[in-house]
Short mmCIF file of C-alpha atoms and ligand atoms in Angstrom, two decimals:
data_model
loop_
_atom_site.label_atom_id
_atom_site.label_comp_id
_atom_site.label_asym_id
_atom_site.label_seq_id
_atom_site.Cartn_x
_atom_site.Cartn_y
_atom_site.Cartn_z
CA UNK A 1 115.95 121.46 78.38
CA UNK A 2 115.83 124.97 79.63
CA UNK A 3 115.21 124.20 83.25
CA UNK A 4 118.12 125.83 84.96
CA UNK A 5 117.17 129.48 85.10
CA UNK A 6 118.19 131.48 87.99
CA UNK A 7 115.85 134.02 89.47
CA UNK A 8 116.85 136.43 92.20
CA UNK A 9 114.22 137.31 94.81
CA UNK A 10 113.68 140.69 93.10
CA UNK A 11 113.22 138.84 89.80
CA UNK A 12 110.50 136.76 91.43
CA UNK A 13 108.41 139.91 91.29
CA UNK A 14 108.60 139.92 87.51
CA UNK A 15 107.50 136.28 87.59
CA UNK A 16 104.66 137.16 89.95
CA UNK A 17 103.74 140.19 87.82
CA UNK A 18 103.47 137.91 84.80
CA UNK A 19 101.10 135.63 86.61
CA UNK A 20 97.62 136.57 85.45
CA UNK A 21 94.75 135.94 87.78
CA UNK A 22 93.69 132.39 87.05
CA UNK A 23 90.06 132.06 86.08
CA UNK A 24 88.50 131.43 89.44
CA UNK A 25 85.56 129.01 89.64
CA UNK A 26 82.26 130.76 90.46
CA UNK A 27 82.01 131.52 94.12
CA UNK A 28 85.75 131.38 94.67
CA UNK A 29 86.73 133.91 97.29
CA UNK A 30 88.77 136.79 95.89
CA UNK A 31 91.30 138.11 98.33
CA UNK A 32 92.20 141.31 96.65
CA UNK A 33 90.63 144.44 95.25
CA UNK A 34 89.86 144.45 91.53
CA UNK A 35 92.90 146.67 90.82
CA UNK A 36 95.58 144.20 91.95
CA UNK A 37 95.20 140.59 90.75
CA UNK A 38 94.88 137.79 93.28
CA UNK A 39 98.19 135.89 93.46
CA UNK A 40 98.77 132.99 95.80
CA UNK A 41 102.27 131.82 96.72
CA UNK A 42 102.89 128.57 98.59
CA UNK A 43 106.19 127.86 100.39
CA UNK A 44 106.81 124.16 101.08
CA UNK A 45 109.37 123.79 103.88
CA UNK A 46 108.34 127.18 105.24
CA UNK A 47 109.56 126.58 108.81
CA UNK A 48 113.16 125.91 107.79
CA UNK A 49 116.31 127.98 107.64
CA UNK A 50 115.54 129.05 104.09
CA UNK A 51 111.76 128.80 104.32
CA UNK A 52 111.35 131.36 107.09
CA UNK A 53 113.27 134.26 105.51
CA UNK A 54 111.66 133.35 102.21
CA UNK A 55 108.21 133.56 103.84
CA UNK A 56 109.18 136.98 105.15
CA UNK A 57 110.28 138.12 101.69
CA UNK A 58 107.02 136.92 100.17
CA UNK A 59 104.99 138.61 102.90
CA UNK A 60 106.77 141.90 102.12
CA UNK A 61 106.09 141.53 98.39
CA UNK A 62 103.06 143.71 97.46
CA UNK A 63 102.29 141.46 94.48
CA UNK A 64 101.37 138.56 96.76
CA UNK A 65 97.75 138.46 97.98
CA UNK A 66 97.76 135.01 99.62
CA UNK A 67 100.71 133.26 101.28
CA UNK A 68 100.43 129.56 102.21
CA UNK A 69 103.19 128.37 104.55
CA UNK A 70 103.49 124.57 104.62
CA UNK A 71 105.82 122.30 106.54
CA UNK A 72 105.70 118.98 108.37
CA UNK A 73 106.46 120.78 111.66
CA UNK A 74 106.39 124.23 113.29
CA UNK A 75 104.27 126.03 110.71
CA UNK A 76 101.59 127.47 113.01
CA UNK A 77 104.15 129.59 114.87
CA UNK A 78 105.88 130.75 111.70
CA UNK A 79 102.56 131.63 110.06
CA UNK A 80 101.40 133.55 113.12
CA UNK A 81 104.70 135.43 113.25
CA UNK A 82 104.83 136.32 109.55
CA UNK A 83 101.10 137.06 109.61
CA UNK A 84 101.67 139.93 112.06
CA UNK A 85 103.47 141.91 109.36
CA UNK A 86 101.01 144.56 108.19
CA UNK A 87 101.22 144.06 104.45
CA UNK A 88 98.53 143.10 101.93
CA UNK A 89 98.79 139.33 101.81
CA UNK A 90 96.71 136.93 103.92
CA UNK A 91 98.92 134.28 105.56
CA UNK A 92 97.79 130.74 106.35
CA UNK A 93 99.89 128.01 107.95
CA UNK A 94 99.49 124.34 107.03
CA UNK A 95 101.18 121.40 108.71
CA UNK A 96 101.36 117.73 107.76
CA UNK A 97 100.48 115.80 104.64
CA UNK A 98 96.71 115.98 105.14
CA UNK A 99 96.89 119.78 104.84
CA UNK A 100 99.20 119.84 101.80
CA UNK A 101 96.30 119.97 99.33
CA UNK A 102 94.77 123.00 101.03
CA UNK A 103 98.16 124.75 101.11
CA UNK A 104 98.65 124.19 97.38
CA UNK A 105 95.08 124.69 96.10
CA UNK A 106 94.87 127.52 93.58
CA UNK A 107 98.54 128.52 94.02
CA UNK A 108 100.11 130.61 91.25
CA UNK A 109 103.69 130.10 92.48
CA UNK A 110 105.10 127.26 94.60
CA UNK A 111 108.58 127.60 96.13
CA UNK A 112 110.20 124.45 97.54
CA UNK A 113 112.99 124.64 100.15
CA UNK A 114 111.72 121.43 101.81
CA UNK A 115 114.28 118.79 102.76
CA UNK A 116 117.54 118.39 104.61
CA UNK A 117 120.56 120.68 104.11
CA UNK A 118 124.20 119.66 103.88
CA UNK A 119 126.41 119.14 106.91
CA UNK A 120 130.13 120.01 106.68
CA UNK A 121 131.98 117.52 104.53
CA UNK A 122 128.89 116.59 102.51
CA UNK A 123 128.27 117.28 98.85
CA UNK A 124 124.85 118.42 97.67
CA UNK A 125 124.46 115.01 96.01
CA UNK A 126 124.74 113.38 99.45
CA UNK A 127 121.26 114.80 100.13
CA UNK A 128 119.70 112.91 97.23
CA UNK A 129 118.57 109.82 99.14
CA UNK A 130 116.47 111.88 101.53
CA UNK A 131 115.37 114.86 99.45
CA UNK A 132 114.51 113.04 96.23
CA UNK A 133 111.52 111.34 97.86
CA UNK A 134 110.36 114.55 99.54
CA UNK A 135 110.48 116.47 96.26
CA UNK A 136 108.74 113.69 94.33
CA UNK A 137 105.84 113.58 96.79
CA UNK A 138 105.46 117.36 96.93
CA UNK A 139 105.50 117.63 93.14
CA UNK A 140 102.84 114.91 92.84
CA UNK A 141 100.64 117.08 95.06
CA UNK A 142 101.45 120.19 92.98
CA UNK A 143 100.40 118.34 89.81
CA UNK A 144 97.10 117.50 91.50
CA UNK A 145 96.22 120.72 93.33
CA UNK A 146 97.85 123.54 91.33
CA UNK A 147 98.95 122.09 87.96
CA UNK A 148 99.41 125.53 86.38
CA UNK A 149 101.65 126.94 89.12
CA UNK A 150 105.16 128.21 88.51
CA UNK A 151 107.50 126.01 90.58
CA UNK A 152 110.82 127.26 92.04
CA UNK A 153 113.00 124.37 93.25
CA UNK A 154 115.42 125.25 96.06
CA UNK A 155 115.84 121.80 97.64
CA UNK A 156 119.19 120.20 96.89
CA UNK A 157 120.63 118.57 94.97
CA UNK A 158 118.98 121.04 92.55
CA UNK A 159 120.79 119.31 89.68
CA UNK A 160 118.61 116.25 90.36
CA UNK A 161 115.50 117.63 92.10
CA UNK A 162 114.54 119.76 89.09
CA UNK A 163 114.62 116.72 86.75
CA UNK A 164 112.60 114.77 89.36
CA UNK A 165 109.98 117.51 89.35
CA UNK A 166 109.96 117.59 85.55
CA UNK A 167 109.41 113.82 85.33
CA UNK A 168 106.59 113.90 87.90
CA UNK A 169 104.85 116.69 85.98
CA UNK A 170 105.39 114.89 82.63
CA UNK A 171 103.76 111.75 84.02
CA UNK A 172 100.85 113.87 85.29
CA UNK A 173 100.56 115.61 81.92
CA UNK A 174 101.12 119.01 83.54
CA UNK A 175 104.78 119.66 82.63
CA UNK A 176 105.64 123.10 81.27
CA UNK A 177 109.38 123.72 80.98
CA UNK A 178 108.77 127.47 81.19
CA UNK A 179 107.22 127.10 84.63
CA UNK A 180 109.87 125.01 86.41
CA UNK A 181 112.96 126.80 87.76
CA UNK A 182 115.93 125.50 89.69
CA UNK A 183 116.88 128.32 92.09
CA UNK A 184 120.60 128.95 91.59
CA UNK A 185 120.46 132.63 92.46
CA UNK A 186 123.23 132.33 95.03
CA UNK A 187 125.74 131.33 92.35
CA UNK A 188 125.05 134.57 90.50
CA UNK A 189 125.29 136.63 93.68
CA UNK A 190 128.59 134.96 94.59
CA UNK A 191 130.08 135.38 91.12
CA UNK A 192 129.23 139.09 91.21
CA UNK A 193 130.55 139.63 94.73
CA UNK A 194 133.78 137.64 94.29
CA UNK A 195 134.37 139.42 90.97
CA UNK A 196 133.72 142.98 92.00
CA UNK A 197 132.89 143.27 95.69
CA UNK A 198 130.06 145.73 96.17
CA UNK A 199 130.34 147.23 92.66
CA UNK A 200 127.27 146.92 90.50
CA UNK A 201 128.20 144.26 87.95
CA UNK A 202 126.52 141.46 86.08
CA UNK A 203 128.04 138.00 85.69
CA UNK A 204 125.97 135.30 83.96
CA UNK A 205 126.21 131.84 85.56
CA UNK A 206 125.07 128.77 83.59
CA UNK A 207 124.93 124.99 83.95
CA UNK A 208 123.89 123.50 87.28
CA UNK A 209 124.14 124.16 91.00
CA UNK A 210 126.93 121.97 92.34
CA UNK A 211 130.70 122.12 92.01
CA UNK A 212 131.98 122.22 88.43
CA UNK A 213 128.43 122.26 87.07
CA UNK A 214 128.32 125.90 88.22
CA UNK A 215 129.93 127.88 85.36
CA UNK A 216 130.29 131.65 85.76
CA UNK A 217 130.88 133.45 82.44
CA UNK A 218 133.33 136.16 83.52
CA UNK A 219 134.15 136.86 79.85
CA UNK A 220 130.57 138.19 79.55
CA UNK A 221 130.69 140.21 82.77
CA UNK A 222 129.54 143.82 82.50
CA UNK A 223 131.29 146.11 82.96
CA UNK A 224 134.06 144.17 81.26
CA UNK A 225 137.31 143.61 83.11
CA UNK A 226 140.45 142.09 81.68
CA UNK A 227 141.27 139.38 84.19
CA UNK A 228 144.40 137.25 84.06
CA UNK A 229 143.68 133.57 83.36
CA UNK A 230 144.71 132.52 86.86
CA UNK A 231 142.35 135.10 88.34
CA UNK A 232 139.46 133.77 86.25
CA UNK A 233 140.30 130.21 87.37
CA UNK A 234 140.42 131.27 91.05
CA UNK A 235 137.15 133.24 90.77
CA UNK A 236 135.47 130.33 89.01
CA UNK A 237 136.55 127.89 91.72
CA UNK A 238 135.53 130.30 94.50
CA UNK A 239 132.07 130.69 92.90
CA UNK A 240 131.74 126.92 92.51
CA UNK A 241 132.71 126.41 96.16
CA UNK A 242 130.56 129.29 97.47
CA UNK A 243 127.91 127.04 98.96
CA UNK A 244 130.52 124.76 100.49
CA UNK A 245 132.22 127.75 102.09
CA UNK A 246 128.90 128.50 103.81
CA UNK A 247 128.29 124.90 104.82
CA UNK A 248 131.90 124.43 105.97
CA UNK A 249 131.83 127.63 108.00
CA UNK A 250 132.14 125.26 111.02
CA UNK A 251 135.15 124.22 108.93
CA UNK A 252 134.65 120.41 108.96
CA UNK A 253 132.36 117.84 110.56
CA UNK A 254 135.13 117.01 113.03
CA UNK A 255 134.59 118.38 116.56
CA UNK A 256 138.19 119.53 116.76
CA UNK A 257 140.00 121.02 113.73
CA UNK A 258 142.92 123.44 113.65
CA UNK A 259 141.68 126.45 111.70
CA UNK A 260 142.39 130.06 110.86
CA UNK A 261 140.86 132.06 113.70
CA UNK A 262 140.58 135.65 114.80
CA UNK A 263 141.61 135.95 118.44
CA UNK A 264 140.42 138.66 120.78
CA UNK A 265 140.31 139.43 124.49
CA UNK A 266 137.73 136.69 124.95
CA UNK A 267 139.83 134.11 123.09
CA UNK A 268 138.59 132.93 119.68
CA UNK A 269 136.39 135.71 118.34
CA UNK A 270 135.84 134.15 114.90
CA UNK A 271 136.60 130.83 113.22
CA UNK A 272 137.49 131.61 109.61
CA UNK A 273 136.46 129.26 106.79
CA UNK A 274 139.00 127.23 104.86
CA UNK A 275 138.66 129.52 101.84
CA UNK A 276 139.30 128.17 98.33
CA UNK A 277 141.51 125.07 98.29
CA UNK A 278 143.63 123.81 95.41
CA UNK A 279 142.82 120.28 94.21
CA UNK A 280 145.95 119.02 96.05
CA UNK A 281 144.81 120.70 99.27
CA UNK A 282 141.25 119.37 98.90
CA UNK A 283 142.70 115.87 98.49
CA UNK A 284 144.88 116.38 101.58
CA UNK A 285 141.88 117.55 103.58
CA UNK A 286 139.95 114.38 102.80
CA UNK A 287 143.03 112.24 103.58
CA UNK A 288 143.67 113.78 107.02
CA UNK A 289 140.11 113.44 108.33
CA UNK A 290 140.09 109.68 109.20
CA UNK A 291 143.40 109.90 111.13
CA UNK A 292 142.36 113.06 112.98
CA UNK A 293 138.93 111.54 113.75
CA UNK A 294 140.62 108.42 115.24
CA UNK A 295 142.90 110.54 117.44
CA UNK A 296 139.96 112.62 118.67
CA UNK A 297 137.96 109.48 119.50
CA UNK A 298 141.00 107.99 121.35
CA UNK A 299 141.16 111.05 123.58
CA UNK A 300 137.41 111.12 124.21
CA UNK A 301 137.40 107.37 125.01
CA UNK A 302 140.29 107.74 127.46
CA UNK A 303 138.61 110.64 129.24
CA UNK A 304 135.42 108.64 129.66
CA UNK A 305 137.10 105.35 130.75
N1 NAD B 401 119.22 126.28 95.77
C1 NAD B 401 119.90 126.97 96.66
O1 NAD B 401 120.62 127.94 96.34
C2 NAD B 401 119.83 126.59 98.11
C3 NAD B 401 120.24 127.50 99.10
C4 NAD B 401 120.13 127.10 100.44
C5 NAD B 401 119.61 125.86 100.78
N2 NAD B 401 119.25 125.00 99.77
C6 NAD B 401 118.64 123.71 100.08
O2 NAD B 401 117.34 123.94 100.63
C7 NAD B 401 116.99 122.87 101.50
C8 NAD B 401 116.54 123.41 102.85
O3 NAD B 401 117.64 124.02 103.47
P1 NAD B 401 117.41 124.65 104.93
O4 NAD B 401 118.72 125.24 105.34
O5 NAD B 401 116.20 125.49 104.94
O6 NAD B 401 117.13 123.32 105.80
P2 NAD B 401 116.29 123.23 107.15
O7 NAD B 401 116.54 121.86 107.69
O8 NAD B 401 116.55 124.43 107.98
O9 NAD B 401 114.77 123.35 106.67
C9 NAD B 401 114.20 122.35 105.88
C10 NAD B 401 112.70 122.37 106.15
O10 NAD B 401 112.09 121.38 105.33
C11 NAD B 401 111.07 120.77 106.10
N3 NAD B 401 110.66 119.51 105.52
C12 NAD B 401 111.29 118.31 105.60
N4 NAD B 401 110.55 117.36 104.96
C13 NAD B 401 109.45 118.00 104.46
C14 NAD B 401 108.31 117.60 103.70
N5 NAD B 401 108.15 116.33 103.34
N6 NAD B 401 107.40 118.54 103.35
C15 NAD B 401 107.55 119.83 103.73
N7 NAD B 401 108.60 120.29 104.47
C16 NAD B 401 109.53 119.38 104.81
C17 NAD B 401 111.67 120.65 107.49
O11 NAD B 401 110.67 120.44 108.45
C18 NAD B 401 112.36 122.00 107.61
O12 NAD B 401 111.52 122.97 108.17
C19 NAD B 401 118.22 121.97 101.57
O13 NAD B 401 118.10 120.91 100.67
C20 NAD B 401 119.35 122.90 101.14
O14 NAD B 401 120.45 122.22 100.59
C21 NAD B 401 119.34 125.33 98.46
O1 LMR B 402 125.56 124.70 99.27
C1 LMR B 402 124.52 124.28 99.84
O2 LMR B 402 124.42 123.17 100.36
C2 LMR B 402 123.32 125.21 99.95
C3 LMR B 402 123.09 125.95 98.65
O3 LMR B 402 122.99 125.09 97.55
C4 LMR B 402 124.15 127.02 98.42
O4 LMR B 402 124.66 127.11 97.28
O5 LMR B 402 124.41 127.76 99.38
#
């Protein structure tokens, strides 16, 4: 099932461009001049760490005429803020389940970063128990209020939330495999950057969006480079761990953890990530955590006795 495309934010424009104006029922309010079709984008989870910059990107996109920002908290402020940007689209904020229908109604594209993110030490799959239900409920509403919308799934674990969305839409009779994307753009960006720094290259990435399911195809990179096998292995692992590098940038979930740091006149200027670990090192990291955690707790307990 071709559900794991990746689309970069600039590619979203080509998706938006392809969206024809849906036949509007008589009396529906057009928001745009005849020359540029009306296109509504809804962001579900719009007040979050991903949702807010995404809302900004969509507001700056001239192809968007209506922008619906939905969340279960904090949307009015985000919508007011983004709405001050003097571009074409009309922004409306919606908050809470009873406003979800209005947020979705008539949407051409729905982007979903709703749900909890990983904490250090977690895998994307650890988010399943919370995010699966969120995604299922949001997709049920999409099937009801904007069944023809293109849906971009950001919420993790993408490897499971995209199939959840697909099953919800199949049950509703609205499923179209060409209109459901798992957003794995970051894997492509990472593969390109790790492979060639700032140089303009292309590296296809296929499979899923977690660990070894992320498969960069460096042999198909353009321009071609003859990489030694060990370099390809290291680049592949670094790309697969790219998200974890971000999430672990506080290194681990432990409050105290000896790390690589950059020192300056004010002490620690920067805590550096762990970087790519070999399998042996990854195993060692998991083994040390319980003992270190117990020692930390012993000290904290003593100090508070
Ligand atoms: N696919 C990717 O490349 C990618 C990249 C970054 C983050 N993510 C995932 O995106 C998700 C969000 O990450 P974040 O950093 O923005 O987290 P965040 O906690 O900053 O924001 C999540 C937002 O979702 C909202 N939310 C929670 N339940 C909701 C519901 N039922 N309906 C609508 N909104 C709801 C929260 O109120 C919050 O505003 C996480 O699952 C994260 O793993 C995926
Ligand atoms: O890794 C994460 O948890 C967030 C996202 O999927 C990423 O790849 O950055």
